């Protein structure tokens, strides 16, 4: 019988072997995507249970397009649409499934897709299979403009799609606002993956649009997740009613999968209601964390992600272990996730992540920077 042991040995030799680790609870967690710390607030879990107990069933029964669509799904979609300015909203099981829905179903043969080179892997692996998709240099407004001009000079039929992220998970970069204006100028659909920007950017934590003081437009398609700042699990797409209707009829990851978890939907709803009731407090806490990092490290970031590149995997893993010994948990990111190894620090409001511990983390990161 054929074995996978040679491949596993090769991964271990290259220090690319990954495994699941149960980290102790006492660590200061600067590795997770739970940016607002909502997953640690037990009273909200109790509220979610109460929401769910009001119904005769506590789990989804089928595909959302059969009898799997539940009042909790509808309530969560309505809440997201109302607070984030979408005409319509559609829940999905995960952000990965959301990108599958968007790229696989919306981009037809006569259309053209322009995707940022650092777009999430869940979109890239599908785009690379399309003959009518091309990539532009990360956050390069100039290169995208040139490609759009060249395309329009020779093609007048078909739709245009531009796919970017609000905040890029592997470097913390925010997408330039010019992409929004380019989509309007070329009458293109702007696919905006806001997994790491919703609940993080802007004075109302509304993401990319809030950060740049922009308004939702009919050609905007937003992919958001419930598993990052919103502290639950699942994803959603916010767009025009026409686009949502099309996805319900064509997206395989909507049609051929069981509808999202009712408990996670109730939990997301409880978290969102609490967040919007206490919005100024969360904005202030995020501001304090970023200000402290800027003061201690000498540079600032508008997002909640800081990255530190390393010359090789060995030094990255040594730095990760050194931080663990100081009760500081950060994320070691290795190829092929990124071309080069890096340490990712996620600023998040966990109960154990005090400003004192954040200051200690900045000191430890400062030492690594000097090395």
Short mmCIF file of C-alpha atoms in Angstrom, two decimals, residues 13-277:
data_model
loop_
_atom_site.label_atom_id
_atom_site.label_comp_id
_atom_site.label_asym_id
_atom_site.label_seq_id
_atom_site.Cartn_x
_atom_site.Cartn_y
_atom_site.Cartn_z
CA UNK A 13 12.99 18.11 7.30
CA UNK A 14 12.07 21.46 5.68
CA UNK A 15 10.45 22.62 8.95
CA UNK A 16 7.13 23.02 7.13
CA UNK A 17 5.33 20.33 9.13
CA UNK A 18 2.21 21.64 10.88
CA UNK A 19 0.25 20.16 13.75
CA UNK A 20 -2.65 21.07 16.00
CA UNK A 21 -1.56 22.40 19.39
CA UNK A 22 -3.62 22.93 22.54
CA UNK A 23 -2.07 26.07 23.99
CA UNK A 24 -2.61 26.81 27.72
CA UNK A 25 -5.22 29.40 28.62
CA UNK A 26 -2.86 31.62 30.59
CA UNK A 27 -0.98 32.80 27.49
CA UNK A 28 -1.48 36.33 26.19
CA UNK A 29 -3.14 35.47 22.89
CA UNK A 30 -1.86 37.66 20.07
CA UNK A 31 -2.34 34.94 17.46
CA UNK A 32 -6.12 34.72 17.10
CA UNK A 33 -8.49 36.68 14.85
CA UNK A 34 -10.94 37.36 17.68
CA UNK A 35 -10.04 41.05 17.47
CA UNK A 36 -12.74 42.34 19.83
CA UNK A 37 -12.54 39.50 22.35
CA UNK A 38 -16.25 38.77 21.99
CA UNK A 39 -15.74 35.00 22.10
CA UNK A 40 -14.62 35.25 25.73
CA UNK A 41 -17.64 37.13 27.09
CA UNK A 42 -19.81 34.39 28.63
CA UNK A 43 -23.02 36.45 29.13
CA UNK A 44 -23.31 36.72 25.34
CA UNK A 45 -23.18 32.93 25.04
CA UNK A 46 -26.09 32.77 27.47
CA UNK A 47 -28.00 35.27 25.32
CA UNK A 48 -27.34 33.17 22.23
CA UNK A 49 -28.71 30.08 23.98
CA UNK A 50 -31.85 32.00 24.94
CA UNK A 51 -32.35 33.07 21.34
CA UNK A 52 -32.04 29.48 20.20
CA UNK A 53 -34.28 28.03 22.91
CA UNK A 54 -37.16 30.10 21.58
CA UNK A 55 -37.36 27.72 18.58
CA UNK A 56 -38.37 24.05 18.38
CA UNK A 57 -35.12 22.97 16.65
CA UNK A 58 -31.53 23.90 17.42
CA UNK A 59 -29.72 22.74 14.28
CA UNK A 60 -30.13 23.40 10.55
CA UNK A 61 -32.11 20.71 8.80
CA UNK A 62 -31.16 21.08 5.15
CA UNK A 63 -29.83 23.36 2.45
CA UNK A 64 -30.83 26.99 2.88
CA UNK A 65 -32.83 26.72 -0.36
CA UNK A 66 -34.88 23.75 0.84
CA UNK A 67 -36.16 23.95 4.40
CA UNK A 68 -32.86 24.92 6.05
CA UNK A 69 -33.54 28.65 6.07
CA UNK A 70 -34.36 29.66 9.64
CA UNK A 71 -35.77 32.82 11.30
CA UNK A 72 -32.39 33.31 13.01
CA UNK A 73 -30.71 33.34 9.60
CA UNK A 74 -33.16 35.92 8.32
CA UNK A 75 -32.77 38.07 11.45
CA UNK A 76 -28.97 38.04 11.21
CA UNK A 77 -29.03 38.89 7.50
CA UNK A 78 -31.39 41.79 8.17
CA UNK A 79 -29.20 43.08 11.02
CA UNK A 80 -26.08 43.02 8.84
CA UNK A 81 -27.83 44.70 5.92
CA UNK A 82 -29.25 47.46 8.10
CA UNK A 83 -26.05 48.28 10.01
CA UNK A 84 -23.57 47.91 7.14
CA UNK A 85 -25.69 49.39 4.36
CA UNK A 86 -26.27 46.41 2.07
CA UNK A 87 -29.43 46.09 0.02
CA UNK A 88 -29.46 42.35 0.71
CA UNK A 89 -27.41 39.75 2.54
CA UNK A 90 -26.75 36.01 2.28
CA UNK A 91 -25.26 33.77 4.99
CA UNK A 92 -22.77 31.00 4.21
CA UNK A 93 -20.94 28.36 6.20
CA UNK A 94 -17.48 29.99 6.02
CA UNK A 95 -15.44 32.68 4.32
CA UNK A 96 -13.83 30.00 2.15
CA UNK A 97 -17.26 28.96 0.90
CA UNK A 98 -18.07 32.63 0.34
CA UNK A 99 -15.16 33.10 -2.05
CA UNK A 100 -16.08 29.86 -3.79
CA UNK A 101 -19.59 31.23 -4.30
CA UNK A 102 -18.37 34.55 -5.66
CA UNK A 103 -15.58 33.45 -8.01
CA UNK A 104 -17.14 30.23 -9.23
CA UNK A 105 -20.66 31.53 -9.92
CA UNK A 106 -20.39 35.26 -10.74
CA UNK A 107 -17.50 35.27 -13.23
CA UNK A 108 -18.88 33.94 -16.52
CA UNK A 109 -16.97 33.09 -19.71
CA UNK A 110 -17.42 36.50 -21.32
CA UNK A 111 -16.39 38.37 -18.14
CA UNK A 112 -12.98 39.47 -16.86
CA UNK A 113 -11.65 39.13 -13.31
CA UNK A 114 -8.79 41.25 -11.97
CA UNK A 115 -7.52 39.96 -8.60
CA UNK A 116 -4.95 41.36 -6.20
CA UNK A 117 -1.87 39.11 -6.03
CA UNK A 118 -2.27 38.80 -2.24
CA UNK A 119 -5.98 37.93 -2.31
CA UNK A 120 -6.96 35.06 -0.03
CA UNK A 121 -6.13 31.52 -1.13
CA UNK A 122 -9.85 30.61 -1.18
CA UNK A 123 -10.27 32.99 -4.11
CA UNK A 124 -6.89 32.50 -5.74
CA UNK A 125 -7.15 28.76 -6.28
CA UNK A 126 -10.35 29.27 -8.31
CA UNK A 127 -9.10 32.35 -10.18
CA UNK A 128 -6.00 30.47 -11.32
CA UNK A 129 -8.25 27.96 -13.05
CA UNK A 130 -10.03 30.67 -15.06
CA UNK A 131 -8.69 31.69 -18.45
CA UNK A 132 -10.41 35.06 -18.09
CA UNK A 133 -8.75 35.98 -14.77
CA UNK A 134 -5.51 37.87 -14.20
CA UNK A 135 -3.61 39.13 -11.16
CA UNK A 136 -2.20 42.58 -10.52
CA UNK A 137 0.63 43.52 -8.16
CA UNK A 138 -0.42 43.82 -4.54
CA UNK A 139 -2.24 47.10 -3.85
CA UNK A 140 -0.94 48.55 -7.14
CA UNK A 141 -3.50 51.07 -8.36
CA UNK A 142 -1.24 51.89 -11.30
CA UNK A 143 -0.97 48.32 -12.61
CA UNK A 144 -4.69 47.67 -12.23
CA UNK A 145 -5.47 50.90 -14.07
CA UNK A 146 -3.22 49.83 -16.96
CA UNK A 147 -4.81 46.41 -17.14
CA UNK A 148 -8.30 47.88 -17.10
CA UNK A 149 -7.41 50.30 -19.89
CA UNK A 150 -5.94 47.52 -22.02
CA UNK A 151 -8.98 45.30 -21.45
CA UNK A 152 -11.51 48.01 -22.30
CA UNK A 153 -9.61 48.95 -25.46
CA UNK A 154 -10.22 45.48 -26.89
CA UNK A 155 -13.34 44.27 -25.08
CA UNK A 156 -16.69 46.02 -24.79
CA UNK A 157 -18.78 43.01 -23.81
CA UNK A 158 -18.97 41.16 -20.55
CA UNK A 159 -18.74 42.23 -16.93
CA UNK A 160 -15.60 43.32 -15.12
CA UNK A 161 -14.79 42.15 -11.60
CA UNK A 162 -12.10 43.56 -9.31
CA UNK A 163 -11.27 41.43 -6.25
CA UNK A 164 -9.44 42.98 -3.29
CA UNK A 165 -9.33 42.65 0.50
CA UNK A 166 -10.07 45.45 2.95
CA UNK A 167 -7.19 44.33 5.17
CA UNK A 168 -4.77 41.64 4.00
CA UNK A 169 -4.37 38.93 6.59
CA UNK A 170 -0.71 38.20 5.92
CA UNK A 171 0.66 41.75 6.05
CA UNK A 172 -2.02 43.99 7.61
CA UNK A 173 -2.06 46.30 4.59
CA UNK A 174 -5.25 48.26 3.88
CA UNK A 175 -6.39 48.40 0.26
CA UNK A 176 -6.16 51.91 -1.29
CA UNK A 177 -9.43 53.77 -1.71
CA UNK A 178 -8.64 54.31 -5.42
CA UNK A 179 -9.86 50.77 -6.13
CA UNK A 180 -13.35 51.90 -5.15
CA UNK A 181 -13.19 54.77 -7.65
CA UNK A 182 -11.71 52.57 -10.39
CA UNK A 183 -14.66 50.21 -10.05
CA UNK A 184 -17.02 53.13 -10.59
CA UNK A 185 -15.02 54.55 -13.51
CA UNK A 186 -14.92 51.22 -15.39
CA UNK A 187 -18.42 50.12 -14.30
CA UNK A 188 -16.90 47.06 -12.64
CA UNK A 189 -18.13 44.95 -9.76
CA UNK A 190 -15.85 45.42 -6.75
CA UNK A 191 -15.52 42.20 -4.74
CA UNK A 192 -14.32 43.30 -1.31
CA UNK A 193 -13.20 40.61 1.13
CA UNK A 194 -13.67 42.27 4.54
CA UNK A 195 -12.78 39.27 6.72
CA UNK A 196 -10.06 41.21 8.56
CA UNK A 197 -11.43 44.74 8.23
CA UNK A 198 -15.04 44.56 9.47
CA UNK A 199 -15.11 45.23 13.18
CA UNK A 200 -11.60 46.69 12.96
CA UNK A 201 -11.43 49.66 10.56
CA UNK A 202 -13.31 52.96 10.70
CA UNK A 203 -14.88 55.06 13.42
CA UNK A 204 -17.93 52.78 13.47
CA UNK A 205 -15.79 49.66 12.81
CA UNK A 206 -17.62 49.25 9.50
CA UNK A 207 -14.53 48.24 7.53
CA UNK A 208 -13.01 49.57 4.31
CA UNK A 209 -15.88 51.91 3.42
CA UNK A 210 -16.02 53.35 6.93
CA UNK A 211 -12.26 53.86 7.01
CA UNK A 212 -12.29 55.93 3.81
CA UNK A 213 -15.70 57.56 4.42
CA UNK A 214 -17.15 55.94 1.31
CA UNK A 215 -20.74 54.91 0.63
CA UNK A 216 -22.02 51.49 -0.49
CA UNK A 217 -22.67 51.33 -4.22
CA UNK A 218 -24.78 49.00 -6.32
CA UNK A 219 -21.71 47.34 -7.87
CA UNK A 220 -20.11 46.57 -4.48
CA UNK A 221 -20.05 42.94 -3.31
CA UNK A 222 -18.77 42.47 0.24
CA UNK A 223 -17.63 39.17 1.71
CA UNK A 224 -17.53 39.27 5.49
CA UNK A 225 -16.86 36.63 8.09
CA UNK A 226 -18.50 36.02 11.45
CA UNK A 227 -15.39 34.20 12.69
CA UNK A 228 -13.01 37.14 13.13
CA UNK A 229 -14.01 40.35 14.94
CA UNK A 230 -17.59 39.10 15.39
CA UNK A 231 -16.42 36.12 17.46
CA UNK A 232 -18.60 33.38 15.99
CA UNK A 233 -18.38 31.19 12.87
CA UNK A 234 -19.66 31.48 9.32
CA UNK A 235 -19.71 34.18 6.68
CA UNK A 236 -21.99 36.45 4.70
CA UNK A 237 -22.16 38.26 1.39
CA UNK A 238 -23.66 41.75 1.24
CA UNK A 239 -24.63 43.12 -2.17
CA UNK A 240 -27.53 44.26 -4.33
CA UNK A 241 -30.69 42.16 -4.20
CA UNK A 242 -30.02 41.12 -7.80
CA UNK A 243 -26.57 39.70 -7.00
CA UNK A 244 -27.83 37.88 -3.91
CA UNK A 245 -30.69 36.41 -5.92
CA UNK A 246 -28.24 35.22 -8.57
CA UNK A 247 -26.00 33.59 -5.94
CA UNK A 248 -28.98 31.75 -4.45
CA UNK A 249 -29.63 30.27 -7.87
CA UNK A 250 -26.08 29.58 -9.06
CA UNK A 251 -23.62 29.31 -6.14
CA UNK A 252 -22.79 25.66 -5.48
CA UNK A 253 -21.54 26.43 -1.96
CA UNK A 254 -25.03 27.78 -1.18
CA UNK A 255 -27.19 25.28 -3.04
CA UNK A 256 -25.39 22.02 -2.22
CA UNK A 257 -24.52 22.45 1.44
CA UNK A 258 -26.42 22.46 4.71
CA UNK A 259 -27.34 25.95 5.90
CA UNK A 260 -25.18 27.66 8.56
CA UNK A 261 -25.27 26.57 12.20
CA UNK A 262 -28.17 28.02 14.19
CA UNK A 263 -26.09 28.31 17.36
CA UNK A 264 -23.32 30.20 15.55
CA UNK A 265 -25.91 32.46 13.92
CA UNK A 266 -27.50 33.19 17.30
CA UNK A 267 -24.05 33.82 18.78
CA UNK A 268 -23.11 36.21 15.96
CA UNK A 269 -26.38 38.06 16.43
CA UNK A 270 -25.82 38.39 20.21
CA UNK A 271 -22.25 39.61 19.62
CA UNK A 272 -23.27 42.14 16.97
CA UNK A 273 -26.09 43.55 19.09
CA UNK A 274 -23.69 43.97 22.01
CA UNK A 275 -20.98 45.48 19.80
CA UNK A 276 -23.25 48.15 18.35
CA UNK A 277 -24.62 48.96 21.80
#
